[in-house]
Amino acid sequence: MSSPQETTDDRTLRPDALLDMKQLAAGQGAMCALLTPAIKGKFQEMEGGQILEVRVNDPTAREDIASWCRLSGHEMLATIDESPQLLRVFIRKRQG
């Protein structure tokens, strides 16, 4: 698994699905409790190898998602800080 790259150029990343979590109010650790089950649920609708873009307004989500990817075998491809209120994360669903 490669390490995620910080990038501002997402032209090469073409997500197959979008999970928009930025409308949720994050409170001390609550985002992870909501975010990872939401990603898992979205992945159930997707095929292995497809890319999911997750949009979230909690900067701590970067580490939560990275840890979850390491544990679950998915690949975190890139993170993009659009603004202090928007983090975009691209995750490739594992095969099988």
Short mmCIF file of N, CA, C and O in Angstrom, two decimals:
data_model
loop_
_atom_site.label_atom_id
_atom_site.label_comp_id
_atom_site.label_asym_id
_atom_site.label_seq_id
_atom_site.Cartn_x
_atom_site.Cartn_y
_atom_site.Cartn_z
N MET A 1 0.84 -1.17 0.00
CA MET A 1 0.00 0.00 0.00
C MET A 1 0.89 1.24 0.00
O MET A 1 1.80 1.35 0.79
N SER A 2 0.61 2.12 -0.91
CA SER A 2 1.43 3.33 -0.98
C SER A 2 0.94 4.36 0.02
O SER A 2 -0.20 4.32 0.46
N SER A 3 1.81 5.28 0.36
CA SER A 3 1.41 6.32 1.29
C SER A 3 0.60 7.39 0.57
O SER A 3 0.83 7.65 -0.61
N PRO A 4 -0.38 7.99 1.26
CA PRO A 4 -1.20 9.00 0.60
C PRO A 4 -0.38 10.23 0.24
O PRO A 4 0.56 10.59 0.94
N GLN A 5 -0.73 10.85 -0.85
CA GLN A 5 -0.02 12.04 -1.30
C GLN A 5 -0.87 13.27 -1.07
O GLN A 5 -2.06 13.25 -1.34
N GLU A 6 -0.25 14.30 -0.57
CA GLU A 6 -0.92 15.60 -0.45
C GLU A 6 -0.81 16.27 -1.80
O GLU A 6 0.26 16.39 -2.35
N THR A 7 -1.92 16.66 -2.35
CA THR A 7 -1.91 17.25 -3.67
C THR A 7 -3.02 18.28 -3.79
O THR A 7 -3.99 18.22 -3.08
N THR A 8 -2.83 19.23 -4.68
CA THR A 8 -3.90 20.17 -4.97
C THR A 8 -4.40 19.98 -6.39
O THR A 8 -5.27 20.67 -6.84
N ASP A 9 -3.83 19.05 -7.11
CA ASP A 9 -4.22 18.78 -8.49
C ASP A 9 -4.92 17.43 -8.55
O ASP A 9 -4.27 16.40 -8.50
N ASP A 10 -6.25 17.45 -8.63
CA ASP A 10 -6.99 16.20 -8.61
C ASP A 10 -7.47 15.77 -10.00
O ASP A 10 -8.32 14.92 -10.12
N ARG A 11 -6.89 16.34 -11.04
CA ARG A 11 -7.32 15.99 -12.40
C ARG A 11 -7.09 14.53 -12.72
O ARG A 11 -7.79 13.96 -13.55
N THR A 12 -6.11 13.89 -12.10
CA THR A 12 -5.85 12.49 -12.37
C THR A 12 -6.70 11.57 -11.51
O THR A 12 -6.76 10.37 -11.77
N LEU A 13 -7.34 12.10 -10.49
CA LEU A 13 -8.20 11.31 -9.62
C LEU A 13 -9.64 11.43 -10.11
O LEU A 13 -10.22 12.50 -10.07
N ARG A 14 -10.17 10.33 -10.56
CA ARG A 14 -11.55 10.33 -11.07
C ARG A 14 -12.37 9.40 -10.19
O ARG A 14 -12.40 8.19 -10.42
N PRO A 15 -13.04 9.96 -9.18
CA PRO A 15 -13.81 9.09 -8.27
C PRO A 15 -15.02 8.47 -8.97
O PRO A 15 -15.61 9.07 -9.87
N ASP A 16 -15.35 7.27 -8.54
CA ASP A 16 -16.53 6.57 -9.04
C ASP A 16 -17.76 6.89 -8.19
O ASP A 16 -18.88 6.68 -8.62
N ALA A 17 -17.52 7.39 -6.97
CA ALA A 17 -18.62 7.73 -6.06
C ALA A 17 -18.16 8.84 -5.12
O ALA A 17 -16.96 9.06 -4.94
N LEU A 18 -19.13 9.51 -4.53
CA LEU A 18 -18.86 10.61 -3.61
C LEU A 18 -19.61 10.38 -2.31
O LEU A 18 -20.78 10.01 -2.32
N LEU A 19 -18.92 10.61 -1.21
CA LEU A 19 -19.54 10.58 0.12
C LEU A 19 -19.31 11.95 0.74
O LEU A 19 -18.18 12.33 1.05
N ASP A 20 -20.37 12.73 0.86
CA ASP A 20 -20.28 14.09 1.37
C ASP A 20 -20.68 14.10 2.84
O ASP A 20 -21.86 13.96 3.17
N MET A 21 -19.70 14.26 3.72
CA MET A 21 -19.93 14.26 5.16
C MET A 21 -19.69 15.63 5.77
O MET A 21 -19.67 15.78 6.97
N LYS A 22 -19.51 16.65 4.95
CA LYS A 22 -19.15 17.97 5.48
C LYS A 22 -20.31 18.68 6.17
O LYS A 22 -20.09 19.63 6.89
N GLN A 23 -21.54 18.21 6.01
CA GLN A 23 -22.66 18.84 6.66
C GLN A 23 -22.79 18.41 8.14
O GLN A 23 -23.55 19.01 8.88
N LEU A 24 -22.05 17.40 8.54
CA LEU A 24 -22.14 16.93 9.92
C LEU A 24 -21.31 17.80 10.85
O LEU A 24 -20.20 18.19 10.53
N ALA A 25 -21.85 18.10 11.99
CA ALA A 25 -21.11 18.85 13.01
C ALA A 25 -20.25 17.87 13.78
O ALA A 25 -20.76 16.96 14.43
N ALA A 26 -18.97 18.03 13.69
CA ALA A 26 -18.04 17.11 14.36
C ALA A 26 -17.80 17.57 15.79
O ALA A 26 -17.50 18.72 16.03
N GLY A 27 -17.93 16.68 16.70
CA GLY A 27 -17.62 16.97 18.09
C GLY A 27 -16.61 15.97 18.58
O GLY A 27 -16.62 14.84 18.16
N GLN A 28 -15.75 16.35 19.41
CA GLN A 28 -14.65 15.57 19.98
C GLN A 28 -14.74 14.07 19.74
O GLN A 28 -15.32 13.33 20.52
N GLY A 29 -14.17 13.63 18.63
CA GLY A 29 -14.11 12.22 18.33
C GLY A 29 -15.36 11.64 17.71
O GLY A 29 -15.39 10.49 17.34
N ALA A 30 -16.40 12.41 17.57
CA ALA A 30 -17.65 11.90 17.02
C ALA A 30 -17.54 11.63 15.53
O ALA A 30 -18.22 10.75 15.01
N MET A 31 -16.72 12.38 14.84
CA MET A 31 -16.63 12.23 13.38
C MET A 31 -16.20 10.83 13.00
O MET A 31 -16.77 10.23 12.09
N CYS A 32 -15.20 10.28 13.66
CA CYS A 32 -14.72 8.94 13.33
C CYS A 32 -15.83 7.91 13.52
O CYS A 32 -15.98 7.00 12.72
N ALA A 33 -16.61 8.07 14.57
CA ALA A 33 -17.70 7.13 14.84
C ALA A 33 -18.75 7.16 13.74
O ALA A 33 -19.43 6.16 13.50
N LEU A 34 -18.89 8.27 13.05
CA LEU A 34 -19.85 8.40 11.96
C LEU A 34 -19.22 8.13 10.60
O LEU A 34 -19.86 7.59 9.71
N LEU A 35 -17.99 8.54 10.45
CA LEU A 35 -17.33 8.54 9.15
C LEU A 35 -16.99 7.13 8.65
O LEU A 35 -17.34 6.78 7.53
N THR A 36 -16.32 6.34 9.44
CA THR A 36 -15.89 5.03 8.95
C THR A 36 -17.07 4.11 8.64
O THR A 36 -17.03 3.43 7.62
N PRO A 37 -18.13 4.08 9.44
CA PRO A 37 -19.29 3.27 9.02
C PRO A 37 -19.92 3.79 7.73
O PRO A 37 -20.41 3.00 6.91
N ALA A 38 -19.92 5.10 7.52
CA ALA A 38 -20.47 5.67 6.29
C ALA A 38 -19.63 5.25 5.08
O ALA A 38 -20.18 4.93 4.02
N ILE A 39 -18.31 5.28 5.23
CA ILE A 39 -17.42 4.84 4.14
C ILE A 39 -17.67 3.36 3.84
O ILE A 39 -17.81 2.96 2.68
N LYS A 40 -17.73 2.56 4.89
CA LYS A 40 -17.96 1.13 4.72
C LYS A 40 -19.29 0.88 4.00
O LYS A 40 -19.37 0.05 3.09
N GLY A 41 -20.32 1.61 4.37
CA GLY A 41 -21.63 1.47 3.73
C GLY A 41 -21.58 1.85 2.26
O GLY A 41 -22.17 1.18 1.41
N LYS A 42 -20.87 2.93 1.94
CA LYS A 42 -20.74 3.36 0.55
C LYS A 42 -19.97 2.34 -0.26
O LYS A 42 -20.32 2.05 -1.41
N PHE A 43 -18.93 1.75 0.34
CA PHE A 43 -18.14 0.73 -0.34
C PHE A 43 -18.98 -0.51 -0.68
O PHE A 43 -18.69 -1.21 -1.64
N GLN A 44 -20.01 -0.79 0.10
CA GLN A 44 -20.86 -1.95 -0.19
C GLN A 44 -21.59 -1.77 -1.53
O GLN A 44 -21.98 -2.75 -2.14
N GLU A 45 -21.74 -0.54 -1.97
CA GLU A 45 -22.40 -0.23 -3.25
C GLU A 45 -21.39 -0.23 -4.41
O GLU A 45 -21.80 -0.07 -5.55
N MET A 46 -20.11 -0.37 -4.10
CA MET A 46 -19.06 -0.21 -5.10
C MET A 46 -18.34 -1.52 -5.38
O MET A 46 -18.35 -2.44 -4.56
N GLU A 47 -17.67 -1.57 -6.54
CA GLU A 47 -16.86 -2.71 -6.94
C GLU A 47 -15.43 -2.51 -6.43
O GLU A 47 -14.98 -1.38 -6.25
N GLY A 48 -14.69 -3.62 -6.26
CA GLY A 48 -13.29 -3.54 -5.89
C GLY A 48 -12.50 -2.77 -6.93
O GLY A 48 -12.74 -2.92 -8.13
N GLY A 49 -11.59 -1.92 -6.49
CA GLY A 49 -10.76 -1.12 -7.40
C GLY A 49 -11.34 0.25 -7.71
O GLY A 49 -10.63 1.11 -8.22
N GLN A 50 -12.62 0.46 -7.41
CA GLN A 50 -13.21 1.77 -7.66
C GLN A 50 -12.75 2.77 -6.61
O GLN A 50 -12.31 2.40 -5.52
N ILE A 51 -12.86 4.05 -6.95
CA ILE A 51 -12.38 5.13 -6.09
C ILE A 51 -13.55 5.91 -5.51
O ILE A 51 -14.46 6.31 -6.23
N LEU A 52 -13.48 6.12 -4.21
CA LEU A 52 -14.47 6.91 -3.48
C LEU A 52 -13.83 8.23 -3.06
O LEU A 52 -12.72 8.24 -2.52
N GLU A 53 -14.53 9.33 -3.32
CA GLU A 53 -14.10 10.62 -2.80
C GLU A 53 -14.94 10.92 -1.56
O GLU A 53 -16.18 10.89 -1.62
N VAL A 54 -14.27 11.21 -0.46
CA VAL A 54 -14.95 11.57 0.79
C VAL A 54 -14.68 13.05 1.05
O VAL A 54 -13.52 13.48 1.02
N ARG A 55 -15.73 13.80 1.29
CA ARG A 55 -15.60 15.22 1.64
C ARG A 55 -16.05 15.40 3.07
O ARG A 55 -17.15 15.00 3.45
N VAL A 56 -15.18 16.03 3.86
CA VAL A 56 -15.44 16.16 5.28
C VAL A 56 -14.93 17.51 5.78
O VAL A 56 -13.99 18.07 5.22
N ASN A 57 -15.55 18.04 6.82
CA ASN A 57 -15.14 19.34 7.36
C ASN A 57 -14.32 19.23 8.63
O ASN A 57 -14.13 20.22 9.32
N ASP A 58 -13.84 18.06 8.94
CA ASP A 58 -13.05 17.83 10.16
C ASP A 58 -11.62 17.46 9.76
O ASP A 58 -11.39 16.39 9.20
N PRO A 59 -10.64 18.34 10.05
CA PRO A 59 -9.26 18.04 9.64
C PRO A 59 -8.67 16.80 10.31
O PRO A 59 -7.74 16.19 9.79
N THR A 60 -9.20 16.39 11.46
CA THR A 60 -8.69 15.18 12.11
C THR A 60 -9.12 13.92 11.37
O THR A 60 -8.60 12.84 11.63
N ALA A 61 -10.05 14.05 10.45
CA ALA A 61 -10.52 12.89 9.68
C ALA A 61 -9.39 12.28 8.85
O ALA A 61 -9.41 11.09 8.56
N ARG A 62 -8.40 13.09 8.49
CA ARG A 62 -7.27 12.58 7.69
C ARG A 62 -6.62 11.38 8.37
O ARG A 62 -6.43 10.33 7.76
N GLU A 63 -6.30 11.51 9.63
CA GLU A 63 -5.66 10.40 10.36
C GLU A 63 -6.63 9.27 10.64
O GLU A 63 -6.26 8.10 10.59
N ASP A 64 -7.89 9.60 10.92
CA ASP A 64 -8.90 8.56 11.14
C ASP A 64 -9.06 7.69 9.91
O ASP A 64 -9.08 6.46 10.00
N ILE A 65 -9.17 8.33 8.76
CA ILE A 65 -9.34 7.58 7.51
C ILE A 65 -8.08 6.79 7.17
O ILE A 65 -8.16 5.63 6.76
N ALA A 66 -6.91 7.39 7.37
CA ALA A 66 -5.65 6.69 7.09
C ALA A 66 -5.54 5.42 7.95
O ALA A 66 -5.18 4.35 7.45
N SER A 67 -5.86 5.54 9.23
CA SER A 67 -5.81 4.38 10.13
C SER A 67 -6.81 3.32 9.71
O SER A 67 -6.49 2.13 9.67
N TRP A 68 -8.02 3.74 9.38
CA TRP A 68 -9.06 2.80 8.97
C TRP A 68 -8.64 2.08 7.69
O TRP A 68 -8.85 0.86 7.56
N CYS A 69 -8.03 2.80 6.75
CA CYS A 69 -7.57 2.18 5.50
C CYS A 69 -6.50 1.13 5.78
O CYS A 69 -6.53 0.04 5.21
N ARG A 70 -5.56 1.44 6.66
CA ARG A 70 -4.51 0.47 7.00
C ARG A 70 -5.12 -0.80 7.61
O ARG A 70 -4.72 -1.91 7.29
N LEU A 71 -6.11 -0.63 8.46
CA LEU A 71 -6.73 -1.77 9.13
C LEU A 71 -7.64 -2.58 8.20
O LEU A 71 -7.75 -3.79 8.34
N SER A 72 -8.27 -1.91 7.26
CA SER A 72 -9.26 -2.58 6.42
C SER A 72 -8.72 -3.02 5.05
O SER A 72 -9.41 -3.73 4.32
N GLY A 73 -7.52 -2.58 4.69
CA GLY A 73 -6.91 -3.00 3.44
C GLY A 73 -7.26 -2.15 2.23
O GLY A 73 -6.91 -2.51 1.11
N HIS A 74 -7.94 -1.03 2.44
CA HIS A 74 -8.23 -0.11 1.34
C HIS A 74 -7.03 0.83 1.16
O HIS A 74 -6.21 0.97 2.06
N GLU A 75 -6.96 1.50 0.02
CA GLU A 75 -5.81 2.35 -0.27
C GLU A 75 -6.21 3.82 -0.29
O GLU A 75 -7.02 4.25 -1.10
N MET A 76 -5.63 4.58 0.60
CA MET A 76 -5.85 6.03 0.63
C MET A 76 -4.92 6.62 -0.42
O MET A 76 -3.70 6.62 -0.27
N LEU A 77 -5.50 7.14 -1.50
CA LEU A 77 -4.71 7.62 -2.64
C LEU A 77 -4.21 9.04 -2.46
O LEU A 77 -3.08 9.34 -2.82
N ALA A 78 -5.04 9.92 -1.94
CA ALA A 78 -4.66 11.33 -1.82
C ALA A 78 -5.59 12.05 -0.87
O ALA A 78 -6.72 11.62 -0.64
N THR A 79 -5.08 13.13 -0.33
CA THR A 79 -5.89 14.06 0.47
C THR A 79 -5.67 15.45 -0.08
O THR A 79 -4.55 15.80 -0.48
N ILE A 80 -6.73 16.22 -0.13
CA ILE A 80 -6.65 17.58 -0.64
C ILE A 80 -7.33 18.51 0.35
O ILE A 80 -8.51 18.33 0.67
N ASP A 81 -6.58 19.48 0.84
CA ASP A 81 -7.15 20.51 1.71
C ASP A 81 -7.69 21.62 0.81
O ASP A 81 -6.93 22.45 0.32
N GLU A 82 -8.99 21.60 0.57
CA GLU A 82 -9.60 22.63 -0.27
C GLU A 82 -9.66 23.96 0.48
O GLU A 82 -9.51 25.01 -0.10
N SER A 83 -9.93 23.88 1.78
CA SER A 83 -10.02 25.06 2.64
C SER A 83 -9.95 24.54 4.08
O SER A 83 -9.97 23.33 4.30
N PRO A 84 -9.91 25.44 5.07
CA PRO A 84 -9.92 24.95 6.46
C PRO A 84 -11.19 24.16 6.80
O PRO A 84 -11.19 23.35 7.71
N GLN A 85 -12.24 24.36 6.03
CA GLN A 85 -13.50 23.67 6.29
C GLN A 85 -13.77 22.50 5.35
O GLN A 85 -14.83 21.88 5.44
N LEU A 86 -12.85 22.20 4.44
CA LEU A 86 -13.09 21.11 3.49
C LEU A 86 -11.83 20.30 3.22
O LEU A 86 -10.85 20.81 2.70
N LEU A 87 -11.91 19.04 3.58
CA LEU A 87 -10.87 18.06 3.29
C LEU A 87 -11.48 17.04 2.34
O LEU A 87 -12.56 16.51 2.58
N ARG A 88 -10.77 16.78 1.24
CA ARG A 88 -11.20 15.75 0.28
C ARG A 88 -10.21 14.59 0.36
O ARG A 88 -9.00 14.79 0.30
N VAL A 89 -10.75 13.39 0.49
CA VAL A 89 -9.92 12.19 0.61
C VAL A 89 -10.37 11.21 -0.47
O VAL A 89 -11.57 10.96 -0.64
N PHE A 90 -9.39 10.63 -1.17
CA PHE A 90 -9.67 9.68 -2.23
C PHE A 90 -9.20 8.30 -1.78
O PHE A 90 -8.03 8.13 -1.42
N ILE A 91 -10.10 7.33 -1.80
CA ILE A 91 -9.82 5.97 -1.31
C ILE A 91 -10.18 4.96 -2.39
O ILE A 91 -11.28 5.00 -2.94
N ARG A 92 -9.24 4.04 -2.67
CA ARG A 92 -9.53 2.96 -3.61
C ARG A 92 -9.98 1.73 -2.80
O ARG A 92 -9.29 1.30 -1.88
N LYS A 93 -11.14 1.20 -3.18
CA LYS A 93 -11.67 0.02 -2.50
C LYS A 93 -10.81 -1.18 -2.85
O LYS A 93 -10.44 -1.39 -4.01
N ARG A 94 -10.52 -1.97 -1.85
CA ARG A 94 -9.69 -3.17 -2.07
C ARG A 94 -10.44 -4.16 -2.95
O ARG A 94 -11.66 -4.19 -3.00
N GLN A 95 -9.67 -4.97 -3.67
CA GLN A 95 -10.24 -6.02 -4.49
C GLN A 95 -10.70 -7.17 -3.59
O GLN A 95 -10.03 -7.50 -2.64
N GLY A 96 -11.82 -7.75 -3.93
CA GLY A 96 -12.30 -8.92 -3.19
C GLY A 96 -12.81 -8.62 -1.91
O GLY A 96 -13.21 -8.70 -0.95
#
